[in-house]
Amino acid sequence: MKSDRDRWELKYADRGRSMPEPDRFLVDHQHLLSRGRAIAVACGLGSNSLIVAQRGYEVDAEDISLSAL
């Protein structure tokens, strides 16, 4: 049986490096974000983290998969 980390590593290794679309809700409501700090848990490839960072946040992004990061 594969560990959670192994399973996620395989998922991201097979994806290549294309960035997924950020969450539609976040995109539609990003105007509500000002500046601050955020933590993105299970961030995957980080498309949501990038949106938040572009709005002036300092973002700490974490994921179990080092391939995703």
PDB file of N, CA, C and O in Angstrom:
ATOM      1  N   MET A   1       0.846  -1.177   0.000  1.00  0.00           N
ATOM      2  CA  MET A   1       0.000   0.000   0.000  1.00  0.00           C
ATOM      3  C   MET A   1       0.898   1.250   0.000  1.00  0.00           C
ATOM      4  O   MET A   1       1.849   1.331   0.747  1.00  0.00           O
ATOM      5  N   LYS A   2       0.553   2.202  -0.831  1.00  0.00           N
ATOM      6  CA  LYS A   2       1.328   3.428  -0.942  1.00  0.00           C
ATOM      7  C   LYS A   2       0.948   4.405   0.161  1.00  0.00           C
ATOM      8  O   LYS A   2      -0.198   4.476   0.580  1.00  0.00           O
ATOM      9  N   SER A   3       1.934   5.161   0.582  1.00  0.00           N
ATOM     10  CA  SER A   3       1.660   6.203   1.570  1.00  0.00           C
ATOM     11  C   SER A   3       0.954   7.368   0.879  1.00  0.00           C
ATOM     12  O   SER A   3       0.944   7.483  -0.347  1.00  0.00           O
ATOM     13  N   ASP A   4       0.370   8.254   1.689  1.00  0.00           N
ATOM     14  CA  ASP A   4      -0.277   9.440   1.126  1.00  0.00           C
ATOM     15  C   ASP A   4       0.719  10.254   0.313  1.00  0.00           C
ATOM     16  O   ASP A   4       0.405  10.727  -0.776  1.00  0.00           O
ATOM     17  N   ARG A   5       1.916  10.430   0.837  1.00  0.00           N
ATOM     18  CA  ARG A   5       2.923  11.207   0.117  1.00  0.00           C
ATOM     19  C   ARG A   5       3.241  10.563  -1.235  1.00  0.00           C
ATOM     20  O   ARG A   5       3.293  11.244  -2.255  1.00  0.00           O
ATOM     21  N   ASP A   6       3.427   9.247  -1.253  1.00  0.00           N
ATOM     22  CA  ASP A   6       3.716   8.552  -2.517  1.00  0.00           C
ATOM     23  C   ASP A   6       2.587   8.732  -3.525  1.00  0.00           C
ATOM     24  O   ASP A   6       2.830   8.952  -4.714  1.00  0.00           O
ATOM     25  N   ARG A   7       1.365   8.629  -3.055  1.00  0.00           N
ATOM     26  CA  ARG A   7       0.206   8.785  -3.940  1.00  0.00           C
ATOM     27  C   ARG A   7       0.167  10.175  -4.562  1.00  0.00           C
ATOM     28  O   ARG A   7      -0.052  10.337  -5.766  1.00  0.00           O
ATOM     29  N   TRP A   8       0.392  11.214  -3.759  1.00  0.00           N
ATOM     30  CA  TRP A   8       0.380  12.584  -4.284  1.00  0.00           C
ATOM     31  C   TRP A   8       1.590  12.855  -5.173  1.00  0.00           C
ATOM     32  O   TRP A   8       1.491  13.594  -6.151  1.00  0.00           O
ATOM     33  N   GLU A   9       2.728  12.292  -4.841  1.00  0.00           N
ATOM     34  CA  GLU A   9       3.907  12.450  -5.700  1.00  0.00           C
ATOM     35  C   GLU A   9       3.620  11.886  -7.096  1.00  0.00           C
ATOM     36  O   GLU A   9       3.961  12.503  -8.103  1.00  0.00           O
ATOM     37  N   LEU A  10       2.982  10.728  -7.152  1.00  0.00           N
ATOM     38  CA  LEU A  10       2.631  10.143  -8.449  1.00  0.00           C
ATOM     39  C   LEU A  10       1.652  11.025  -9.215  1.00  0.00           C
ATOM     40  O   LEU A  10       1.775  11.199 -10.429  1.00  0.00           O
ATOM     41  N   LYS A  11       0.692  11.576  -8.512  1.00  0.00           N
ATOM     42  CA  LYS A  11      -0.290  12.444  -9.172  1.00  0.00           C
ATOM     43  C   LYS A  11       0.395  13.633  -9.835  1.00  0.00           C
ATOM     44  O   LYS A  11       0.138  13.950 -10.989  1.00  0.00           O
ATOM     45  N   TYR A  12       1.264  14.304  -9.110  1.00  0.00           N
ATOM     46  CA  TYR A  12       1.897  15.499  -9.658  1.00  0.00           C
ATOM     47  C   TYR A  12       3.003  15.176 -10.643  1.00  0.00           C
ATOM     48  O   TYR A  12       3.264  15.959 -11.550  1.00  0.00           O
ATOM     49  N   ALA A  13       3.636  14.029 -10.512  1.00  0.00           N
ATOM     50  CA  ALA A  13       4.652  13.625 -11.482  1.00  0.00           C
ATOM     51  C   ALA A  13       4.018  13.375 -12.846  1.00  0.00           C
ATOM     52  O   ALA A  13       4.608  13.673 -13.881  1.00  0.00           O
ATOM     53  N   ASP A  14       2.786  12.873 -12.864  1.00  0.00           N
ATOM     54  CA  ASP A  14       2.091  12.563 -14.118  1.00  0.00           C
ATOM     55  C   ASP A  14       1.466  13.789 -14.776  1.00  0.00           C
ATOM     56  O   ASP A  14       1.116  13.762 -15.938  1.00  0.00           O
ATOM     57  N   ARG A  15       1.312  14.875 -14.060  1.00  0.00           N
ATOM     58  CA  ARG A  15       0.643  16.070 -14.582  1.00  0.00           C
ATOM     59  C   ARG A  15       1.525  16.898 -15.499  1.00  0.00           C
ATOM     60  O   ARG A  15       1.039  17.732 -16.230  1.00  0.00           O
ATOM     61  N   GLY A  16       2.822  16.755 -15.381  1.00  0.00           N
ATOM     62  CA  GLY A  16       3.687  17.675 -16.086  1.00  0.00           C
ATOM     63  C   GLY A  16       3.762  18.962 -15.293  1.00  0.00           C
ATOM     64  O   GLY A  16       3.566  18.972 -14.093  1.00  0.00           O
ATOM     65  N   ARG A  17       3.990  20.058 -15.933  1.00  0.00           N
ATOM     66  CA  ARG A  17       4.140  21.321 -15.220  1.00  0.00           C
ATOM     67  C   ARG A  17       3.082  22.349 -15.584  1.00  0.00           C
ATOM     68  O   ARG A  17       3.250  23.523 -15.338  1.00  0.00           O
ATOM     69  N   SER A  18       1.975  21.940 -16.175  1.00  0.00           N
ATOM     70  CA  SER A  18       0.925  22.901 -16.496  1.00  0.00           C
ATOM     71  C   SER A  18       0.210  23.322 -15.204  1.00  0.00           C
ATOM     72  O   SER A  18      -0.082  22.511 -14.348  1.00  0.00           O
ATOM     73  N   MET A  19      -0.019  24.610 -15.077  1.00  0.00           N
ATOM     74  CA  MET A  19      -0.665  25.156 -13.886  1.00  0.00           C
ATOM     75  C   MET A  19      -2.179  25.016 -14.027  1.00  0.00           C
ATOM     76  O   MET A  19      -2.746  25.451 -15.028  1.00  0.00           O
ATOM     77  N   PRO A  20      -2.835  24.422 -13.031  1.00  0.00           N
ATOM     78  CA  PRO A  20      -4.295  24.329 -13.091  1.00  0.00           C
ATOM     79  C   PRO A  20      -4.926  25.706 -12.895  1.00  0.00           C
ATOM     80  O   PRO A  20      -4.288  26.628 -12.374  1.00  0.00           O
ATOM     81  N   GLU A  21      -6.146  25.838 -13.316  1.00  0.00           N
ATOM     82  CA  GLU A  21      -6.883  27.081 -13.118  1.00  0.00           C
ATOM     83  C   GLU A  21      -7.124  27.283 -11.620  1.00  0.00           C
ATOM     84  O   GLU A  21      -7.415  26.331 -10.910  1.00  0.00           O
ATOM     85  N   PRO A  22      -7.022  28.517 -11.135  1.00  0.00           N
ATOM     86  CA  PRO A  22      -7.359  28.757  -9.732  1.00  0.00           C
ATOM     87  C   PRO A  22      -8.857  28.572  -9.515  1.00  0.00           C
ATOM     88  O   PRO A  22      -9.647  28.590 -10.456  1.00  0.00           O
ATOM     89  N   ASP A  23      -9.218  28.416  -8.257  1.00  0.00           N
ATOM     90  CA  ASP A  23     -10.605  28.237  -7.891  1.00  0.00           C
ATOM     91  C   ASP A  23     -11.449  29.422  -8.374  1.00  0.00           C
ATOM     92  O   ASP A  23     -11.091  30.584  -8.149  1.00  0.00           O
ATOM     93  N   ARG A  24     -12.546  29.150  -9.044  1.00  0.00           N
ATOM     94  CA  ARG A  24     -13.389  30.198  -9.632  1.00  0.00           C
ATOM     95  C   ARG A  24     -13.921  31.163  -8.571  1.00  0.00           C
ATOM     96  O   ARG A  24     -13.993  32.364  -8.771  1.00  0.00           O
ATOM     97  N   PHE A  25     -14.320  30.647  -7.399  1.00  0.00           N
ATOM     98  CA  PHE A  25     -14.820  31.500  -6.326  1.00  0.00           C
ATOM     99  C   PHE A  25     -13.751  32.508  -5.904  1.00  0.00           C
ATOM    100  O   PHE A  25     -14.039  33.693  -5.707  1.00  0.00           O
ATOM    101  N   LEU A  26     -12.517  32.050  -5.768  1.00  0.00           N
ATOM    102  CA  LEU A  26     -11.422  32.936  -5.386  1.00  0.00           C
ATOM    103  C   LEU A  26     -11.189  34.005  -6.443  1.00  0.00           C
ATOM    104  O   LEU A  26     -11.034  35.179  -6.124  1.00  0.00           O
ATOM    105  N   VAL A  27     -11.194  33.619  -7.695  1.00  0.00           N
ATOM    106  CA  VAL A  27     -11.002  34.585  -8.785  1.00  0.00           C
ATOM    107  C   VAL A  27     -12.121  35.618  -8.782  1.00  0.00           C
ATOM    108  O   VAL A  27     -11.867  36.825  -8.881  1.00  0.00           O
ATOM    109  N   ASP A  28     -13.357  35.158  -8.637  1.00  0.00           N
ATOM    110  CA  ASP A  28     -14.505  36.074  -8.674  1.00  0.00           C
ATOM    111  C   ASP A  28     -14.547  37.044  -7.493  1.00  0.00           C
ATOM    112  O   ASP A  28     -15.138  38.121  -7.597  1.00  0.00           O
ATOM    113  N   HIS A  29     -13.926  36.661  -6.377  1.00  0.00           N
ATOM    114  CA  HIS A  29     -14.001  37.482  -5.171  1.00  0.00           C
ATOM    115  C   HIS A  29     -12.647  38.047  -4.738  1.00  0.00           C
ATOM    116  O   HIS A  29     -12.528  38.587  -3.633  1.00  0.00           O
ATOM    117  N   GLN A  30     -11.661  37.979  -5.596  1.00  0.00           N
ATOM    118  CA  GLN A  30     -10.335  38.447  -5.211  1.00  0.00           C
ATOM    119  C   GLN A  30     -10.307  39.943  -4.895  1.00  0.00           C
ATOM    120  O   GLN A  30      -9.450  40.401  -4.147  1.00  0.00           O
ATOM    121  N   HIS A  31     -11.255  40.685  -5.412  1.00  0.00           N
ATOM    122  CA  HIS A  31     -11.313  42.119  -5.106  1.00  0.00           C
ATOM    123  C   HIS A  31     -11.559  42.387  -3.620  1.00  0.00           C
ATOM    124  O   HIS A  31     -11.320  43.487  -3.139  1.00  0.00           O
ATOM    125  N   LEU A  32     -12.034  41.396  -2.888  1.00  0.00           N
ATOM    126  CA  LEU A  32     -12.271  41.550  -1.455  1.00  0.00           C
ATOM    127  C   LEU A  32     -10.988  41.407  -0.629  1.00  0.00           C
ATOM    128  O   LEU A  32     -10.976  41.732   0.558  1.00  0.00           O
ATOM    129  N   LEU A  33      -9.935  40.922  -1.262  1.00  0.00           N
ATOM    130  CA  LEU A  33      -8.664  40.735  -0.558  1.00  0.00           C
ATOM    131  C   LEU A  33      -7.889  42.046  -0.539  1.00  0.00           C
ATOM    132  O   LEU A  33      -7.838  42.762  -1.530  1.00  0.00           O
ATOM    133  N   SER A  34      -7.285  42.342   0.590  1.00  0.00           N
ATOM    134  CA  SER A  34      -6.434  43.532   0.658  1.00  0.00           C
ATOM    135  C   SER A  34      -4.984  43.072   0.793  1.00  0.00           C
ATOM    136  O   SER A  34      -4.446  42.491  -0.134  1.00  0.00           O
ATOM    137  N   ARG A  35      -4.371  43.280   1.913  1.00  0.00           N
ATOM    138  CA  ARG A  35      -3.003  42.817   2.157  1.00  0.00           C
ATOM    139  C   ARG A  35      -2.968  42.093   3.491  1.00  0.00           C
ATOM    140  O   ARG A  35      -3.781  42.344   4.359  1.00  0.00           O
ATOM    141  N   GLY A  36      -2.005  41.217   3.645  1.00  0.00           N
ATOM    142  CA  GLY A  36      -1.869  40.514   4.911  1.00  0.00           C
ATOM    143  C   GLY A  36      -1.019  39.280   4.757  1.00  0.00           C
ATOM    144  O   GLY A  36      -0.143  39.213   3.883  1.00  0.00           O
ATOM    145  N   ARG A  37      -1.294  38.300   5.580  1.00  0.00           N
ATOM    146  CA  ARG A  37      -0.587  37.019   5.537  1.00  0.00           C
ATOM    147  C   ARG A  37      -1.609  35.915   5.323  1.00  0.00           C
ATOM    148  O   ARG A  37      -2.730  36.002   5.814  1.00  0.00           O
ATOM    149  N   ALA A  38      -1.188  34.882   4.622  1.00  0.00           N
ATOM    150  CA  ALA A  38      -2.077  33.738   4.380  1.00  0.00           C
ATOM    151  C   ALA A  38      -1.249  32.464   4.407  1.00  0.00           C
ATOM    152  O   ALA A  38      -0.062  32.477   4.083  1.00  0.00           O
ATOM    153  N   ILE A  39      -1.890  31.383   4.792  1.00  0.00           N
ATOM    154  CA  ILE A  39      -1.272  30.073   4.689  1.00  0.00           C
ATOM    155  C   ILE A  39      -2.147  29.224   3.778  1.00  0.00           C
ATOM    156  O   ILE A  39      -3.370  29.213   3.924  1.00  0.00           O
ATOM    157  N   ALA A  40      -1.519  28.591   2.818  1.00  0.00           N
ATOM    158  CA  ALA A  40      -2.228  27.719   1.881  1.00  0.00           C
ATOM    159  C   ALA A  40      -1.829  26.279   2.211  1.00  0.00           C
ATOM    160  O   ALA A  40      -0.706  25.867   1.963  1.00  0.00           O
ATOM    161  N   VAL A  41      -2.753  25.545   2.808  1.00  0.00           N
ATOM    162  CA  VAL A  41      -2.507  24.158   3.199  1.00  0.00           C
ATOM    163  C   VAL A  41      -2.994  23.254   2.078  1.00  0.00           C
ATOM    164  O   VAL A  41      -4.079  23.461   1.532  1.00  0.00           O
ATOM    165  N   ALA A  42      -2.189  22.263   1.713  1.00  0.00           N
ATOM    166  CA  ALA A  42      -2.500  21.377   0.588  1.00  0.00           C
ATOM    167  C   ALA A  42      -2.640  22.202  -0.689  1.00  0.00           C
ATOM    168  O   ALA A  42      -3.608  22.082  -1.430  1.00  0.00           O
ATOM    169  N   CYS A  43      -1.649  23.027  -0.952  1.00  0.00           N
ATOM    170  CA  CYS A  43      -1.720  24.000  -2.051  1.00  0.00           C
ATOM    171  C   CYS A  43      -1.530  23.396  -3.431  1.00  0.00           C
ATOM    172  O   CYS A  43      -1.807  24.054  -4.430  1.00  0.00           O
ATOM    173  N   GLY A  44      -1.051  22.165  -3.516  1.00  0.00           N
ATOM    174  CA  GLY A  44      -0.809  21.577  -4.836  1.00  0.00           C
ATOM    175  C   GLY A  44       0.201  22.401  -5.603  1.00  0.00           C
ATOM    176  O   GLY A  44       1.246  22.773  -5.074  1.00  0.00           O
ATOM    177  N   LEU A  45      -0.091  22.725  -6.833  1.00  0.00           N
ATOM    178  CA  LEU A  45       0.834  23.494  -7.672  1.00  0.00           C
ATOM    179  C   LEU A  45       0.777  24.993  -7.385  1.00  0.00           C
ATOM    180  O   LEU A  45       1.569  25.753  -7.929  1.00  0.00           O
ATOM    181  N   GLY A  46      -0.149  25.425  -6.548  1.00  0.00           N
ATOM    182  CA  GLY A  46      -0.132  26.787  -6.051  1.00  0.00           C
ATOM    183  C   GLY A  46      -0.894  27.836  -6.831  1.00  0.00           C
ATOM    184  O   GLY A  46      -0.681  29.027  -6.623  1.00  0.00           O
ATOM    185  N   SER A  47      -1.799  27.449  -7.698  1.00  0.00           N
ATOM    186  CA  SER A  47      -2.516  28.460  -8.488  1.00  0.00           C
ATOM    187  C   SER A  47      -3.335  29.406  -7.602  1.00  0.00           C
ATOM    188  O   SER A  47      -3.383  30.610  -7.858  1.00  0.00           O
ATOM    189  N   ASN A  48      -3.957  28.887  -6.531  1.00  0.00           N
ATOM    190  CA  ASN A  48      -4.689  29.767  -5.619  1.00  0.00           C
ATOM    191  C   ASN A  48      -3.726  30.641  -4.820  1.00  0.00           C
ATOM    192  O   ASN A  48      -4.007  31.814  -4.570  1.00  0.00           O
ATOM    193  N   SER A  49      -2.602  30.091  -4.435  1.00  0.00           N
ATOM    194  CA  SER A  49      -1.599  30.858  -3.683  1.00  0.00           C
ATOM    195  C   SER A  49      -1.090  32.038  -4.495  1.00  0.00           C
ATOM    196  O   SER A  49      -0.854  33.127  -3.953  1.00  0.00           O
ATOM    197  N   LEU A  50      -0.927  31.844  -5.778  1.00  0.00           N
ATOM    198  CA  LEU A  50      -0.435  32.924  -6.634  1.00  0.00           C
ATOM    199  C   LEU A  50      -1.435  34.076  -6.722  1.00  0.00           C
ATOM    200  O   LEU A  50      -1.047  35.249  -6.696  1.00  0.00           O
ATOM    201  N   ILE A  51      -2.712  33.751  -6.822  1.00  0.00           N
ATOM    202  CA  ILE A  51      -3.746  34.793  -6.867  1.00  0.00           C
ATOM    203  C   ILE A  51      -3.691  35.632  -5.592  1.00  0.00           C
ATOM    204  O   ILE A  51      -3.724  36.861  -5.630  1.00  0.00           O
ATOM    205  N   VAL A  52      -3.604  34.959  -4.454  1.00  0.00           N
ATOM    206  CA  VAL A  52      -3.579  35.654  -3.172  1.00  0.00           C
ATOM    207  C   VAL A  52      -2.310  36.506  -3.055  1.00  0.00           C
ATOM    208  O   VAL A  52      -2.364  37.656  -2.612  1.00  0.00           O
ATOM    209  N   ALA A  53      -1.177  35.978  -3.481  1.00  0.00           N
ATOM    210  CA  ALA A  53       0.079  36.735  -3.434  1.00  0.00           C
ATOM    211  C   ALA A  53       0.021  37.964  -4.340  1.00  0.00           C
ATOM    212  O   ALA A  53       0.525  39.031  -3.986  1.00  0.00           O
ATOM    213  N   GLN A  54      -0.609  37.834  -5.489  1.00  0.00           N
ATOM    214  CA  GLN A  54      -0.739  38.972  -6.403  1.00  0.00           C
ATOM    215  C   GLN A  54      -1.598  40.086  -5.813  1.00  0.00           C
ATOM    216  O   GLN A  54      -1.487  41.233  -6.229  1.00  0.00           O
ATOM    217  N   ARG A  55      -2.427  39.744  -4.852  1.00  0.00           N
ATOM    218  CA  ARG A  55      -3.276  40.748  -4.193  1.00  0.00           C
ATOM    219  C   ARG A  55      -2.573  41.367  -2.983  1.00  0.00           C
ATOM    220  O   ARG A  55      -3.177  42.111  -2.231  1.00  0.00           O
ATOM    221  N   GLY A  56      -1.289  41.071  -2.790  1.00  0.00           N
ATOM    222  CA  GLY A  56      -0.514  41.720  -1.754  1.00  0.00           C
ATOM    223  C   GLY A  56      -0.306  40.928  -0.479  1.00  0.00           C
ATOM    224  O   GLY A  56       0.224  41.460   0.489  1.00  0.00           O
ATOM    225  N   TYR A  57      -0.700  39.668  -0.476  1.00  0.00           N
ATOM    226  CA  TYR A  57      -0.514  38.852   0.713  1.00  0.00           C
ATOM    227  C   TYR A  57       0.873  38.208   0.699  1.00  0.00           C
ATOM    228  O   TYR A  57       1.411  37.893  -0.358  1.00  0.00           O
ATOM    229  N   GLU A  58       1.410  38.005   1.898  1.00  0.00           N
ATOM    230  CA  GLU A  58       2.591  37.172   2.062  1.00  0.00           C
ATOM    231  C   GLU A  58       2.053  35.768   2.306  1.00  0.00           C
ATOM    232  O   GLU A  58       1.330  35.527   3.280  1.00  0.00           O
ATOM    233  N   VAL A  59       2.364  34.832   1.407  1.00  0.00           N
ATOM    234  CA  VAL A  59       1.748  33.508   1.431  1.00  0.00           C
ATOM    235  C   VAL A  59       2.776  32.443   1.793  1.00  0.00           C
ATOM    236  O   VAL A  59       3.848  32.380   1.197  1.00  0.00           O
ATOM    237  N   ASP A  60       2.432  31.615   2.770  1.00  0.00           N
ATOM    238  CA  ASP A  60       3.188  30.400   3.079  1.00  0.00           C
ATOM    239  C   ASP A  60       2.384  29.242   2.512  1.00  0.00           C
ATOM    240  O   ASP A  60       1.235  29.028   2.922  1.00  0.00           O
ATOM    241  N   ALA A  61       2.961  28.523   1.563  1.00  0.00           N
ATOM    242  CA  ALA A  61       2.256  27.423   0.908  1.00  0.00           C
ATOM    243  C   ALA A  61       2.871  26.091   1.331  1.00  0.00           C
ATOM    244  O   ALA A  61       4.103  25.942   1.320  1.00  0.00           O
ATOM    245  N   GLU A  62       2.035  25.151   1.698  1.00  0.00           N
ATOM    246  CA  GLU A  62       2.477  23.836   2.160  1.00  0.00           C
ATOM    247  C   GLU A  62       1.735  22.744   1.398  1.00  0.00           C
ATOM    248  O   GLU A  62       0.561  22.895   1.075  1.00  0.00           O
ATOM    249  N   ASP A  63       2.440  21.673   1.106  1.00  0.00           N
ATOM    250  CA  ASP A  63       1.818  20.513   0.472  1.00  0.00           C
ATOM    251  C   ASP A  63       2.626  19.274   0.841  1.00  0.00           C
ATOM    252  O   ASP A  63       3.840  19.362   1.034  1.00  0.00           O
ATOM    253  N   ILE A  64       1.972  18.133   0.897  1.00  0.00           N
ATOM    254  CA  ILE A  64       2.656  16.880   1.220  1.00  0.00           C
ATOM    255  C   ILE A  64       3.571  16.456   0.065  1.00  0.00           C
ATOM    256  O   ILE A  64       4.558  15.765   0.266  1.00  0.00           O
ATOM    257  N   SER A  65       3.266  16.907  -1.131  1.00  0.00           N
ATOM    258  CA  SER A  65       4.030  16.529  -2.317  1.00  0.00           C
ATOM    259  C   SER A  65       5.116  17.555  -2.623  1.00  0.00           C
ATOM    260  O   SER A  65       4.821  18.708  -2.946  1.00  0.00           O
ATOM    261  N   LEU A  66       6.348  17.133  -2.543  1.00  0.00           N
ATOM    262  CA  LEU A  66       7.456  18.033  -2.913  1.00  0.00           C
ATOM    263  C   LEU A  66       7.459  18.301  -4.411  1.00  0.00           C
ATOM    264  O   LEU A  66       7.879  19.358  -4.856  1.00  0.00           O
ATOM    265  N   SER A  67       6.963  17.362  -5.197  1.00  0.00           N
ATOM    266  CA  SER A  67       6.863  17.578  -6.666  1.00  0.00           C
ATOM    267  C   SER A  67       5.913  18.707  -6.996  1.00  0.00           C
ATOM    268  O   SER A  67       6.153  19.465  -7.935  1.00  0.00           O
ATOM    269  N   ALA A  68       4.854  18.833  -6.235  1.00  0.00           N
ATOM    270  CA  ALA A  68       3.892  19.908  -6.474  1.00  0.00           C
ATOM    271  C   ALA A  68       4.512  21.256  -6.158  1.00  0.00           C
ATOM    272  O   ALA A  68       4.334  22.226  -6.880  1.00  0.00           O
ATOM    273  N   LEU A  69       5.250  21.310  -5.060  1.00  0.00           N
ATOM    274  CA  LEU A  69       5.854  22.572  -4.650  1.00  0.00           C
ATOM    275  C   LEU A  69       6.946  22.961  -5.618  1.00  0.00           C
ATOM    276  O   LEU A  69       7.204  24.085  -5.883  1.00  0.00           O
TER     277      LEU A  69
END
